[in-house]
Coordinates of C-alpha atoms in Angstrom, one line a residue:
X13 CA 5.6 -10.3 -96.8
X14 CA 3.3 -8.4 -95.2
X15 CA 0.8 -5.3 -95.7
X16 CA -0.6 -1.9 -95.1
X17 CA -3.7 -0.8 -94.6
X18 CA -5.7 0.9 -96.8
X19 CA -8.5 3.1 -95.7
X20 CA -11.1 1.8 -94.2
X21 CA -14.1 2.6 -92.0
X22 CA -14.4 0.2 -88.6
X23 CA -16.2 1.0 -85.5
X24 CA -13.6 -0.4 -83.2
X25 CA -13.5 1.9 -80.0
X26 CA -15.9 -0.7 -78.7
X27 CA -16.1 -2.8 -75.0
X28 CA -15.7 -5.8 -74.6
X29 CA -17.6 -8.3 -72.8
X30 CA -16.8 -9.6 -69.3
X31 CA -16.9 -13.2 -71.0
X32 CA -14.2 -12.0 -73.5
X33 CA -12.4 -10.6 -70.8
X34 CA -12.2 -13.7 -69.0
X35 CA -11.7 -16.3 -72.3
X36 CA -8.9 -13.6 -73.2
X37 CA -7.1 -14.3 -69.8
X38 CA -8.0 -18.1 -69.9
X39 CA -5.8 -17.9 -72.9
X40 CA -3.0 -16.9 -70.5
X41 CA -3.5 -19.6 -68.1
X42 CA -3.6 -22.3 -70.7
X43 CA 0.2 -20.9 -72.1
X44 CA 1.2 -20.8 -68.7
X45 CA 0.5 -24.2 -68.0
X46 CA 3.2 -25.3 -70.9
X47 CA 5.5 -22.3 -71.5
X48 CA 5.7 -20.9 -67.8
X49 CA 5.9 -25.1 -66.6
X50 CA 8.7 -25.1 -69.0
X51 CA 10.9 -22.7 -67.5
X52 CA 10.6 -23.5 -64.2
X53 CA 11.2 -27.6 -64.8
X54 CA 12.3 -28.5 -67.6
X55 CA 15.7 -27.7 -66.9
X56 CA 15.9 -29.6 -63.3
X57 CA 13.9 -32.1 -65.4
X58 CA 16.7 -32.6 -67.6
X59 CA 19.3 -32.7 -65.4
X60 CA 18.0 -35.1 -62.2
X61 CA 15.8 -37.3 -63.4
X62 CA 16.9 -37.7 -67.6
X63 CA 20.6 -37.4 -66.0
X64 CA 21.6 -35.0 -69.1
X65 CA 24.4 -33.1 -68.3
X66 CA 24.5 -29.3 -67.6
X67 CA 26.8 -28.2 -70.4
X68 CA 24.3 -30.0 -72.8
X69 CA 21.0 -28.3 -71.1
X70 CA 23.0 -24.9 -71.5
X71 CA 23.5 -25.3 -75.2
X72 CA 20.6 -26.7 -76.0
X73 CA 18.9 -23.4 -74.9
X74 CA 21.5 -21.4 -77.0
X75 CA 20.8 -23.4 -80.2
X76 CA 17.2 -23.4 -79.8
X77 CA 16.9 -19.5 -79.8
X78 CA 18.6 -19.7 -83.5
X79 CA 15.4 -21.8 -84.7
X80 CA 13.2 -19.0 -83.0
X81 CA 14.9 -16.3 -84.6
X82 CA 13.4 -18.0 -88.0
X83 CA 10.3 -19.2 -86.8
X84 CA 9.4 -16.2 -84.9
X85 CA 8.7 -14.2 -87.6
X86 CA 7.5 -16.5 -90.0
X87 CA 4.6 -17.6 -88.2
X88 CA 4.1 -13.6 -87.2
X89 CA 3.7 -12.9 -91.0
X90 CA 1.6 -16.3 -91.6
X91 CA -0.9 -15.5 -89.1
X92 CA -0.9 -11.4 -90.2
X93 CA -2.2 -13.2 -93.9
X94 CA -4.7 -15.7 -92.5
X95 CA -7.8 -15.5 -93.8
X96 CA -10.8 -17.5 -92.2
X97 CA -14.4 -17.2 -91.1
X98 CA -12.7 -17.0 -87.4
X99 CA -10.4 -14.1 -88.5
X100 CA -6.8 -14.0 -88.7
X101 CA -5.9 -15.1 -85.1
X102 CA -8.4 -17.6 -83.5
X103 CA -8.0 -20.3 -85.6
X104 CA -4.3 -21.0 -85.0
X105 CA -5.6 -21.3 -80.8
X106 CA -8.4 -23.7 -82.7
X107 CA -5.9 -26.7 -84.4
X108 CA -2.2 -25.4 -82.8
X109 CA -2.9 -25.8 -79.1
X110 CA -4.2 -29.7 -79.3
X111 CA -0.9 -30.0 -81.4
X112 CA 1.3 -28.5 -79.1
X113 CA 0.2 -30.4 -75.7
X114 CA 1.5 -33.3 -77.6
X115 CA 4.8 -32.3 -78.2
X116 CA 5.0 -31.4 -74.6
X117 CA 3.9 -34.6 -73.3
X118 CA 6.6 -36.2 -75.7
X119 CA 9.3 -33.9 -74.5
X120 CA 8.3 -34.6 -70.6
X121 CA 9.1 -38.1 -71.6
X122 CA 12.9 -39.5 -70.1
X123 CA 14.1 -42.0 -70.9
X124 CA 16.8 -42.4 -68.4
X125 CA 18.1 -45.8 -69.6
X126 CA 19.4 -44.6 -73.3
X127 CA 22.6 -43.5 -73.7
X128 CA 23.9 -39.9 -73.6
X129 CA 24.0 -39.0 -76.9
X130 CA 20.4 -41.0 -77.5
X131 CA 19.0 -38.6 -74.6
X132 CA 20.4 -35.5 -76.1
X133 CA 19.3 -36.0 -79.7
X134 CA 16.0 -36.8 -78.3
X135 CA 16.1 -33.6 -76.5
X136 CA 16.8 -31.4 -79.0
X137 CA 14.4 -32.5 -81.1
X138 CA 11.4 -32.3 -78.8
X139 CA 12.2 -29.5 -77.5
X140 CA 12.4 -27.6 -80.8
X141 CA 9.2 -28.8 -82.1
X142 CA 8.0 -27.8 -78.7
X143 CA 8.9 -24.4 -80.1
X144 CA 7.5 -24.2 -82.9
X145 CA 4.4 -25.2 -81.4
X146 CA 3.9 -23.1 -78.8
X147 CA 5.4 -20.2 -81.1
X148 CA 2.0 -21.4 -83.5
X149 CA -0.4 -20.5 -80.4
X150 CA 1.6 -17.4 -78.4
X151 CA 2.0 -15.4 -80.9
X152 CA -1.5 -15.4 -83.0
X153 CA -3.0 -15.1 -79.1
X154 CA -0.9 -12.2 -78.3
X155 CA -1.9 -10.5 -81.0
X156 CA -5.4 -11.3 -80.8
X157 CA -5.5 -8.4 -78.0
X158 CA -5.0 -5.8 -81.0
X159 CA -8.0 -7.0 -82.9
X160 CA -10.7 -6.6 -79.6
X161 CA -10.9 -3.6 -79.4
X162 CA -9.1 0.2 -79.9
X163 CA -10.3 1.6 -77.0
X164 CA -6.9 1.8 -74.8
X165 CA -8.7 1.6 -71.4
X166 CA -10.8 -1.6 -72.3
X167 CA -7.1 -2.9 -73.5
X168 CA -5.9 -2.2 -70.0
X169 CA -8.8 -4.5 -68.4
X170 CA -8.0 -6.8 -70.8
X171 CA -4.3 -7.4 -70.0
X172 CA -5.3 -7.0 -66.8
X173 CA -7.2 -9.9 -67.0
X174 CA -4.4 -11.7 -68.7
X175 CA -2.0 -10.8 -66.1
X176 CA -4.5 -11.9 -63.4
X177 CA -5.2 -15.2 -64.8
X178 CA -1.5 -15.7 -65.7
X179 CA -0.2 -15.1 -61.8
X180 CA -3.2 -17.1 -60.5
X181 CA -1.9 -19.8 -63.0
X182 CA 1.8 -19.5 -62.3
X183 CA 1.2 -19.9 -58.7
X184 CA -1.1 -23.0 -59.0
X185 CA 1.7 -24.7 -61.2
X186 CA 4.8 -24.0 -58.3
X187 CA 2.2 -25.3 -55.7
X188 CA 0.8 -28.2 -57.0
X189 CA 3.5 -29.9 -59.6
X190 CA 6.2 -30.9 -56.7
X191 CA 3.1 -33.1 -54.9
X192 CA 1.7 -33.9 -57.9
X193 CA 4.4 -35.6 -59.5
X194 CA 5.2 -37.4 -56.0
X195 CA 1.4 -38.3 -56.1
X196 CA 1.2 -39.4 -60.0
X197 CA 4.7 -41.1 -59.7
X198 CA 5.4 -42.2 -56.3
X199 CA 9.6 -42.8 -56.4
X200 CA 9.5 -43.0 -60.1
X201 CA 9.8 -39.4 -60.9
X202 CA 9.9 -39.5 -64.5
X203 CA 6.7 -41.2 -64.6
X204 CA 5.3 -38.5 -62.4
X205 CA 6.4 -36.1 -64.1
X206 CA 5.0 -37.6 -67.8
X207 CA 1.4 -38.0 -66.1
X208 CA 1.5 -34.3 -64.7
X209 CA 2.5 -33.0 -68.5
X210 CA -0.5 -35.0 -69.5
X211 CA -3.0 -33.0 -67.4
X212 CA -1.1 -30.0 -68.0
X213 CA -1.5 -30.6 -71.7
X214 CA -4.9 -30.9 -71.8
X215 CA -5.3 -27.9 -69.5
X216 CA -3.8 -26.0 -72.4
X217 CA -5.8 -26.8 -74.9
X218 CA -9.2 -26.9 -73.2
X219 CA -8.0 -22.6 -71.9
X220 CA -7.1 -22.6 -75.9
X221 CA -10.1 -23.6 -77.4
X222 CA -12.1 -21.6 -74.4
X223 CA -10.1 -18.1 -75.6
X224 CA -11.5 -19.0 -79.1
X225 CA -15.0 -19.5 -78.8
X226 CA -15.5 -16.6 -76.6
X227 CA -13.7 -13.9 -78.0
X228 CA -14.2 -12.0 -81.0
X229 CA -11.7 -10.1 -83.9
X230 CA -13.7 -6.7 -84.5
X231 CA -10.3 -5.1 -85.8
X232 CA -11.3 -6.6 -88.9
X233 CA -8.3 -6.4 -92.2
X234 CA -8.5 -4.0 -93.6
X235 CA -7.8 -3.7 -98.0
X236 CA -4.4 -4.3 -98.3
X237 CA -1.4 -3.7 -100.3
X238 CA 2.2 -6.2 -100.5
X239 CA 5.0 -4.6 -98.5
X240 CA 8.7 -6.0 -98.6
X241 CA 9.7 -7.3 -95.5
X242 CA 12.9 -4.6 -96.1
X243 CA 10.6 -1.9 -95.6
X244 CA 8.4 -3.4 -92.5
X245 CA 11.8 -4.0 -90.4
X246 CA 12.3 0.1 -91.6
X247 CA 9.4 1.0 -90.4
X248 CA 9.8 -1.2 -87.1
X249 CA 13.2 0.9 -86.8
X250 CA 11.7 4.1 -86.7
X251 CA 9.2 3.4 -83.9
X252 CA 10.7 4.1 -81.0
X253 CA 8.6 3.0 -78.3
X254 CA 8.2 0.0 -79.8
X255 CA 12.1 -0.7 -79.9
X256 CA 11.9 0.0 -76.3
X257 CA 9.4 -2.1 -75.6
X258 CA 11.3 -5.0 -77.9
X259 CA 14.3 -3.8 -75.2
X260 CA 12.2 -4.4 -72.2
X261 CA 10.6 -7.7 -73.4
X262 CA 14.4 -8.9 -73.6
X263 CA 15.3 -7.8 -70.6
X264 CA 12.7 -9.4 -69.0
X265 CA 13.2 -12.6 -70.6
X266 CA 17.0 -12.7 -69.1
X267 CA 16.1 -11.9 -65.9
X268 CA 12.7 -13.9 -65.3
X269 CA 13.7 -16.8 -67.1
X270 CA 16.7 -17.3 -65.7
X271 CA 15.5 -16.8 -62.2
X272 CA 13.0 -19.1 -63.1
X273 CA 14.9 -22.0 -64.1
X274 CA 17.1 -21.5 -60.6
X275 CA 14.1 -21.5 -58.1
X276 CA 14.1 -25.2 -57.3
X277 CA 17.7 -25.4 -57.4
X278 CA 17.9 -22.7 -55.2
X279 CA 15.4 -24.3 -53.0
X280 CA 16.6 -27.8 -53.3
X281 CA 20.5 -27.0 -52.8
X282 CA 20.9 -23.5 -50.4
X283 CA 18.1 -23.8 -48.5
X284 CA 18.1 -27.8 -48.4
X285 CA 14.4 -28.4 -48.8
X286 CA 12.7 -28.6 -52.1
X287 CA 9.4 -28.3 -50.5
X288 CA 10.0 -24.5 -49.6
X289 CA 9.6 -24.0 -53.1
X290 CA 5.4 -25.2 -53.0
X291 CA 5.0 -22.9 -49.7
X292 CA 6.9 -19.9 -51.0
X293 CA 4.5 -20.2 -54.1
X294 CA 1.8 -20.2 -52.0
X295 CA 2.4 -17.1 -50.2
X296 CA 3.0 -15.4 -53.5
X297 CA -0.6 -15.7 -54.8
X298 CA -2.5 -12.5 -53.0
X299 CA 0.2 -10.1 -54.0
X300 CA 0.5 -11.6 -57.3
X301 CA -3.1 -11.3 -57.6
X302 CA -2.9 -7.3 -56.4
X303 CA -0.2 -6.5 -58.3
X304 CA -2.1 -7.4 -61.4
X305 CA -4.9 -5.8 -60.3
X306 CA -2.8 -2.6 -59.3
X307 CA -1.8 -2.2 -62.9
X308 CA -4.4 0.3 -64.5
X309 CA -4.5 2.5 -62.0
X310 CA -1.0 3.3 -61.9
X311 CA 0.0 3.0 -65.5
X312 CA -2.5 5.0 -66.2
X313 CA -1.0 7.9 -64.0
X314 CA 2.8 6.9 -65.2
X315 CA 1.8 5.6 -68.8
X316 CA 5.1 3.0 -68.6
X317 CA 6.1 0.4 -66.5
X318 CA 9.3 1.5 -65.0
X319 CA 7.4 1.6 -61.1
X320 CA 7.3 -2.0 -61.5
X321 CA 10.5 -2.9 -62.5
X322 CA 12.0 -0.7 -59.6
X323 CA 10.1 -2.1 -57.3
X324 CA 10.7 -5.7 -58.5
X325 CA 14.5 -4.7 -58.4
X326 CA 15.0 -3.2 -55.2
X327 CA 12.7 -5.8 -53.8
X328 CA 15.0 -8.7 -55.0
X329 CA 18.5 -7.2 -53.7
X330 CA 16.7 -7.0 -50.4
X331 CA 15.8 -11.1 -50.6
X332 CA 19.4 -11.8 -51.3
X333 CA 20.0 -10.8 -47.5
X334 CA 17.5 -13.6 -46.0
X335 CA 16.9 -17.1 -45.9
X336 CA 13.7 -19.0 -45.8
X337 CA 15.2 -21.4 -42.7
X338 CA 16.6 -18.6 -40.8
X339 CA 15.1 -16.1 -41.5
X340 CA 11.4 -16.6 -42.9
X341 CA 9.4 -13.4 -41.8
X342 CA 11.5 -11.0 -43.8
X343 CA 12.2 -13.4 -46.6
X344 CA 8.5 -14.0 -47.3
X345 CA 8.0 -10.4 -47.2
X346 CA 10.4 -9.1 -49.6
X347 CA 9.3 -11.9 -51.8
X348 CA 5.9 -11.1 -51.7
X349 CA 6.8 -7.7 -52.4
X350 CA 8.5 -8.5 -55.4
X351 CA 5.8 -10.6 -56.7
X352 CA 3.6 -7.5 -56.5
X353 CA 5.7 -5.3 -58.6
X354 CA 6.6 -8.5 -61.3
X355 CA 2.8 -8.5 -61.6
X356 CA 2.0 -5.0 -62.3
X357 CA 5.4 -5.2 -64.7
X358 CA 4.0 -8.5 -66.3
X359 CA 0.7 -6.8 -66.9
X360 CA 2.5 -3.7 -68.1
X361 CA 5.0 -4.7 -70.6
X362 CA 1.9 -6.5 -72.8
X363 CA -0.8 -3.9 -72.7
X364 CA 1.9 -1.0 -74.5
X365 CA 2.6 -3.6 -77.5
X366 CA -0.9 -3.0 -79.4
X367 CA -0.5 0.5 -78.6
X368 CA 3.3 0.3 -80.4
X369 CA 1.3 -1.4 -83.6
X370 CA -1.2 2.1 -83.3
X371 CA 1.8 4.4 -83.2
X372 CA 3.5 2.5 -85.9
X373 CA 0.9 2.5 -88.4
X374 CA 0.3 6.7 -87.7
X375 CA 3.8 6.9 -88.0
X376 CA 5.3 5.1 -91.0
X377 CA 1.2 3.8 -92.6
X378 CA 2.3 0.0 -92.0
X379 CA 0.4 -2.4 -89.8
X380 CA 1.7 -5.5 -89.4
X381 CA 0.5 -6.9 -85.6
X382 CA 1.6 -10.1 -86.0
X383 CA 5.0 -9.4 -87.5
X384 CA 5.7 -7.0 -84.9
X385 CA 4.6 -9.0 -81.8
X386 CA 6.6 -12.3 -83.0
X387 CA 9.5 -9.8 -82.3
X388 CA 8.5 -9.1 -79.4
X389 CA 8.0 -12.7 -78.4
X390 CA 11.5 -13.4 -80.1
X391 CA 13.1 -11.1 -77.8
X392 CA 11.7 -12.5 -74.8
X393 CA 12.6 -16.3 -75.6
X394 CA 16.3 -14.9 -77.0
X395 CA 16.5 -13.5 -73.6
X396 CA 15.2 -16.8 -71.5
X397 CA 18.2 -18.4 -73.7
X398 CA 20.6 -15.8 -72.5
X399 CA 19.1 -16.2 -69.0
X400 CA 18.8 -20.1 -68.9
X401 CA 21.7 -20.9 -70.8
X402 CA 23.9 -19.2 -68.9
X403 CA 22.8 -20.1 -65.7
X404 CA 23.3 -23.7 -66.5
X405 CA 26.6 -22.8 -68.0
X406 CA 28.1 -21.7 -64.9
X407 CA 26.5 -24.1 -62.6
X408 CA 28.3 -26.8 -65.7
X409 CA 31.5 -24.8 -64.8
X410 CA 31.4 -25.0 -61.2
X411 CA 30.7 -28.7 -61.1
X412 CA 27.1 -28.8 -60.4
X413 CA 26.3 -32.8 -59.8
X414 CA 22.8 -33.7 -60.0
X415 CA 21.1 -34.7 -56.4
X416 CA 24.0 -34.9 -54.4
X417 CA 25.7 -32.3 -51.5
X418 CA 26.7 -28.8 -53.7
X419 CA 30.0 -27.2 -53.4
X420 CA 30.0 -24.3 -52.1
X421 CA 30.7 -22.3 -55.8
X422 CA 27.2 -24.0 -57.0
X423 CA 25.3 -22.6 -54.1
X424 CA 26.7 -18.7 -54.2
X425 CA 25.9 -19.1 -57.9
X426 CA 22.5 -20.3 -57.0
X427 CA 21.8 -17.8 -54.6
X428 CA 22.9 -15.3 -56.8
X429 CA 20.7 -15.9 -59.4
X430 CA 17.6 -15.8 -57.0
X431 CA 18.0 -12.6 -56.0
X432 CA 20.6 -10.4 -56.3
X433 CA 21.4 -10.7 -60.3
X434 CA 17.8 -10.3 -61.0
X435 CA 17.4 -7.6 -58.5
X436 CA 20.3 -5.6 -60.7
X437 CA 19.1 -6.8 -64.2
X438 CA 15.5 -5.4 -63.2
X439 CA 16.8 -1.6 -61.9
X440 CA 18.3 -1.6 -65.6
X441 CA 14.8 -2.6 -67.2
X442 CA 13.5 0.1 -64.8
X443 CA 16.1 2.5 -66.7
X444 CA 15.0 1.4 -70.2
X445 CA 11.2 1.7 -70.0
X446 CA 11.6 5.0 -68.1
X447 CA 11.8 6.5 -71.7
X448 CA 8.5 5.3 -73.0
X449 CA 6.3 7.9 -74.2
X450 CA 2.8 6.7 -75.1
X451 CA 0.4 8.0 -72.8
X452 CA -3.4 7.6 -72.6
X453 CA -3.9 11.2 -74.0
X454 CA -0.9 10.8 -77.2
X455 CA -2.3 7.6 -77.8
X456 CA -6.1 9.4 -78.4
X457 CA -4.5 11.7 -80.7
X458 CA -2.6 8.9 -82.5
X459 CA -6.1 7.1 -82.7
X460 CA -8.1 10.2 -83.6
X461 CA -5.6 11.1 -87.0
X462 CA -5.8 7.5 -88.1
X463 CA -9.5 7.5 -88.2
X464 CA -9.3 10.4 -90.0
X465 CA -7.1 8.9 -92.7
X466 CA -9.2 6.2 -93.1
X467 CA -12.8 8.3 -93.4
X468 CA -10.9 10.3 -95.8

């Protein structure tokens, strides 16, 4: 269940403080430093130091998206209901996020002596209360954008933020992890890697409870009224920019997840060094840091985020056709080119979801944020399934086998995945989002009838 608003008078065209700004994109770095450390490790984790075979990574990933396709929602609609002196959002940052960095520690945790099946079951298990968990934090603090503010250029900052935090985050995981574990664990790299999970956890909660004491929900619920979830997944159906912004979100989960999981393969099996992998992270940080910063200048000429994904696209099949040994000027380039674009995309594709919710309460009178943005956030991790899953699976296929020489099948596939199958998947996502429609002007309008509805 969730509900529709009845009418209401709020002053919520409001800005919002630098500090808010700042705690809003903290948020960002703290889920970065378990979701994004996720899915670029775990999977390498898995395979060469726990010694769990491919085939059983690749499921794993599949099975795991059916438990999001339940929990998704159902914490969407929990969190749309919650009731506190903190509002409806803050307090799952407050009590999930210590919660979570403990299940994360616990599923960095190898155990390389049990036997397979032990390992697996082990797996699974963390790894879907690992889920849950971080589903508990993301998608109350995704939502929490909505509830700032109504004002669609103070939104933009505040994604903004978000999205320059998040690359500033991303980039300090890639750089420091490799030398950290090697510091933290010396030859024993599951040790490393259980003490670097450690500090990561507690990153995550400290950027958690930092979000929550600085920001504030001014979108305040409304009066409301019971609604059958048959009629809020009717009402999700007839808003169309929202469906394509579900579209992009999946999209984007494919094609960055995947690519994700395959950098330090890539790194560690075609080029030959997994070291490349800290100094191409490096080099990454000042256009990651532009691109981001490039976002509300350009959406708010284009209104969608189609630029970016063209120019992440194009970007990537250019990469395909150089190597970091032999050819590092241009490689660095057209990476750091594609960073830029990802970062104005990354910005991009969040900032339009509270402007969906506004379109979708004008157009069918029911406002459900969270239930809404757990969709969103399911169709991102069903598309890092798709992404990872199958990226393991072929490499399972091909007779990937864990630190040793790769045949030559395992490193085409690897190479492919870095570049030019993300380069493709992104032109497409380009295609999709071309066709969003809510611009800075519609979206006044939109905002301008629903304040009359609710003055009466």
């Amino acid at each position: 269940m969730s509900y529709t608003a009845e009418p209401k008078q709020q002053d919520t065209n409001i800005k919002v403080p630098l500090i808010s700004k700042i705690a809003y994109g903290m948020g960002d770095v703290g889920c970065n430093f378990s979701w994004m450390f996720v899915g670029n490790f775990l999977m390498i984790f898995y395979t060469d130091v726990c010694g769990i075979s491919m085939a059983a990574v690749s499921l794993l990933m599949l099975v795991s998206r059916f438990w999001d396709a339940i929990n998704d929602p159902v914490i969407g609609s929990l969190s749309d209901r919650t009731r506190s002196r903190w509002g409806r959002y803050r307090p799952w940052l407050l009590f999930g996020a210590p919660a979570t960095a403990v299940v994360l520690v616990l599923t960095f945790w190898a155990h390389p002596t049990w036997s397979d099946s032990a390992k697996s079951l082990y797996m699974y298990i963390t790894y879907c209360v690992l889920v849950l968990g971080y589903t508990c934090v993301n998608i109350p603090y995704g939502t929490l954008c909505g509830t700032l503010t109504q004002n669609i250029e103070e939104r933009a900052k505040i994604n903004t933020s978000r999205s320059v935090c998040a690359m500033i985050a991303i980039n300090i995981i890639n750089i420091i992890t490799l030398p950290l574990i090697s510091a933290f664990g010396g030859d024993n790299a599951a040790r490393g890697y259980l003490l670097v999970t450690v500090l990561y956890g507690g990153i995550f909660t400290l950027c958690h409870w930092f979000c929550f004491a600085k920001t504030k929900e001014v979108v305040q619920p409304p009066e409301r009224k019971k609604v059958s979830l048959k009629k809020q997944l009717d009402a999700a159906l007839q808003n169309k920019p929202y469906l394509i912004a579900l579209a992009g979100q999946f999209l984007f989960g494919v094609t960055l997840y995947g690519r994700n999981a395959d950098l330090l393969y890539y790194f560690k099996y075609v080029e030959g060094n997994e070291n490349l992998f800290t100094i191409y992270s490096m080099i990454l940080i000042v256009p990651s840091i532009l691109g981001a910063a490039a976002f509300p200048f350009v959406f708010e000429k284009l209104g969608n985020a189609s630029l970016f994904a063209a120019g992440t696209g194009v970007s990537l099949i250019a990469l395909y056709f150089f190597s970091a040994v032999s050819s590092p000027i241009p490689f660095y380039t057209f990476a750091a080119l594609s960073q830029f674009f990802f970062c104005g995309f990354n910005t991009a594709i969040y900032a339009i979801v509270p402007d969906c919710v506004e379109y979708g309460e004008w157009k069918t009178g029911v406002r459900n944020d969270g239930f809404q943005y757990a969709f969103v956030s399911l169709g991102n991790k069903l598309g890092m399934a798709i992404g990872t899953s199958a990226l393991a699976g072929v490499l399972s296929t091909l007779s990937f086998a864990p630190n040793q020489v790769q045949n030559a099948a395992v490193q085409n596939a690897m190479h492919y995945a870095f570049s030019l199958l993300p380069g493709v998947l992104w032109l497409i996502t380009a295609i999709v989002l071309f066709f969003y429609r809510i611009s800075k002007r519609s979206y006044n309008q939109i905002m301008s009838e629903l304040n009359a509805k609710k003055t009466g």
